[in-house]
Amino acid sequence: MIAVDHVAELSPQVGQELGVSEWVRLDEQTIAAFGTLTGDTHWVHMDGDRAKAETPFGGTIAHGFLILALVTGLSKECYAVRCANRWMNYGLDKVRFTAVVVAGARLRLRLKLLELEPQKAGTRLRFGCTLELEGSERPAAVCEWICIAYEEDAA
């Protein structure tokens, strides 16, 4: 994990891995809660018996957007900017879901800083995100995550 006071201090880390999070397990209850919250209640995510009988996965699988939703929280285990008082998600690029995540599987985030660009207000950061799937050669998902960090004005 990299921890700095100011966003600009991350400049030497561009092109480098910032850190790797701890593993997080996605159980059936978490997957079902996400489906209920978002309205994505397709049986492959919600009905373990049917998913076991009708798919090659052996049970329910996680939503792709659930996997992406983990990025923000897991990134806190990879880096910190102490003087950033506000962050805003700006978007995602190059999102790919490259492996199925079955209920009970564990994921972790591998985070790389791809770009750091000062803006008129704040600093835009682009991260390379790999959501690794335990026991799999393929990650669950990969994407580029863009956010803007804001620091208190030094007055």
mmCIF file of N, CA, C and O in Angstrom, residues 26 31 44-45 60-64 66-67 100-103:
data_model
loop_
_atom_site.group_PDB
_atom_site.id
_atom_site.type_symbol
_atom_site.label_atom_id
_atom_site.label_comp_id
_atom_site.label_asym_id
_atom_site.label_seq_id
_atom_site.Cartn_x
_atom_site.Cartn_y
_atom_site.Cartn_z
ATOM 1 N N LEU A 26 -17.499 -13.458 -2.024
ATOM 2 C CA LEU A 26 -18.835 -13.103 -2.496
ATOM 3 C C LEU A 26 -19.753 -14.295 -2.267
ATOM 4 O O LEU A 26 -19.758 -15.245 -3.048
ATOM 5 N N ILE A 31 -24.662 -11.621 -3.097
ATOM 6 C CA ILE A 31 -25.106 -11.589 -4.493
ATOM 7 C C ILE A 31 -26.612 -11.319 -4.558
ATOM 8 O O ILE A 31 -27.071 -10.471 -5.337
ATOM 9 N N VAL A 44 -30.098 -16.698 -12.535
ATOM 10 C CA VAL A 44 -28.709 -17.173 -12.471
ATOM 11 C C VAL A 44 -27.967 -16.550 -11.279
ATOM 12 O O VAL A 44 -26.980 -17.098 -10.799
ATOM 13 N N HIS A 45 -28.494 -15.423 -10.786
ATOM 14 C CA HIS A 45 -27.905 -14.763 -9.611
ATOM 15 C C HIS A 45 -28.666 -15.077 -8.325
ATOM 16 O O HIS A 45 -28.099 -14.950 -7.241
ATOM 17 N N THR A 60 -25.232 -20.237 -8.224
ATOM 18 C CA THR A 60 -25.412 -18.847 -8.622
ATOM 19 C C THR A 60 -24.073 -18.179 -8.903
ATOM 20 O O THR A 60 -23.025 -18.605 -8.404
ATOM 21 N N ILE A 61 -24.146 -17.112 -9.708
ATOM 22 C CA ILE A 61 -22.946 -16.346 -10.043
ATOM 23 C C ILE A 61 -23.162 -14.879 -9.700
ATOM 24 O O ILE A 61 -24.289 -14.389 -9.645
ATOM 25 N N ALA A 62 -22.056 -14.184 -9.459
ATOM 26 C CA ALA A 62 -22.104 -12.762 -9.117
ATOM 27 C C ALA A 62 -22.415 -11.920 -10.346
ATOM 28 O O ALA A 62 -22.044 -12.263 -11.470
ATOM 29 N N HIS A 63 -23.074 -10.813 -10.125
ATOM 30 C CA HIS A 63 -23.340 -9.818 -11.162
ATOM 31 C C HIS A 63 -22.017 -9.147 -11.540
ATOM 32 O O HIS A 63 -21.192 -8.843 -10.670
ATOM 33 N N GLY A 64 -21.847 -8.861 -12.813
ATOM 34 C CA GLY A 64 -20.658 -8.117 -13.237
ATOM 35 C C GLY A 64 -20.553 -6.769 -12.551
ATOM 36 O O GLY A 64 -19.478 -6.349 -12.108
ATOM 37 N N LEU A 66 -21.692 -5.957 -9.649
ATOM 38 C CA LEU A 66 -21.294 -6.161 -8.251
ATOM 39 C C LEU A 66 -19.773 -6.223 -8.159
ATOM 40 O O LEU A 66 -19.163 -5.602 -7.273
ATOM 41 N N ILE A 67 -19.169 -6.937 -9.066
ATOM 42 C CA ILE A 67 -17.702 -7.050 -9.077
ATOM 43 C C ILE A 67 -17.077 -5.672 -9.259
ATOM 44 O O ILE A 67 -16.138 -5.294 -8.539
ATOM 45 N N VAL A 100 -16.192 -16.089 -14.894
ATOM 46 C CA VAL A 100 -17.417 -16.189 -14.092
ATOM 47 C C VAL A 100 -17.034 -16.301 -12.617
ATOM 48 O O VAL A 100 -16.113 -17.038 -12.250
ATOM 49 N N VAL A 101 -17.761 -15.569 -11.774
ATOM 50 C CA VAL A 101 -17.534 -15.603 -10.328
ATOM 51 C C VAL A 101 -18.707 -16.319 -9.677
ATOM 52 O O VAL A 101 -19.813 -15.780 -9.601
ATOM 53 N N VAL A 102 -18.456 -17.542 -9.232
ATOM 54 C CA VAL A 102 -19.506 -18.324 -8.584
ATOM 55 C C VAL A 102 -19.645 -17.903 -7.123
ATOM 56 O O VAL A 102 -18.687 -17.414 -6.514
ATOM 57 N N ALA A 103 -20.835 -18.089 -6.579
ATOM 58 C CA ALA A 103 -21.073 -17.781 -5.175
ATOM 59 C C ALA A 103 -20.056 -18.532 -4.316
ATOM 60 O O ALA A 103 -19.792 -19.716 -4.534
#
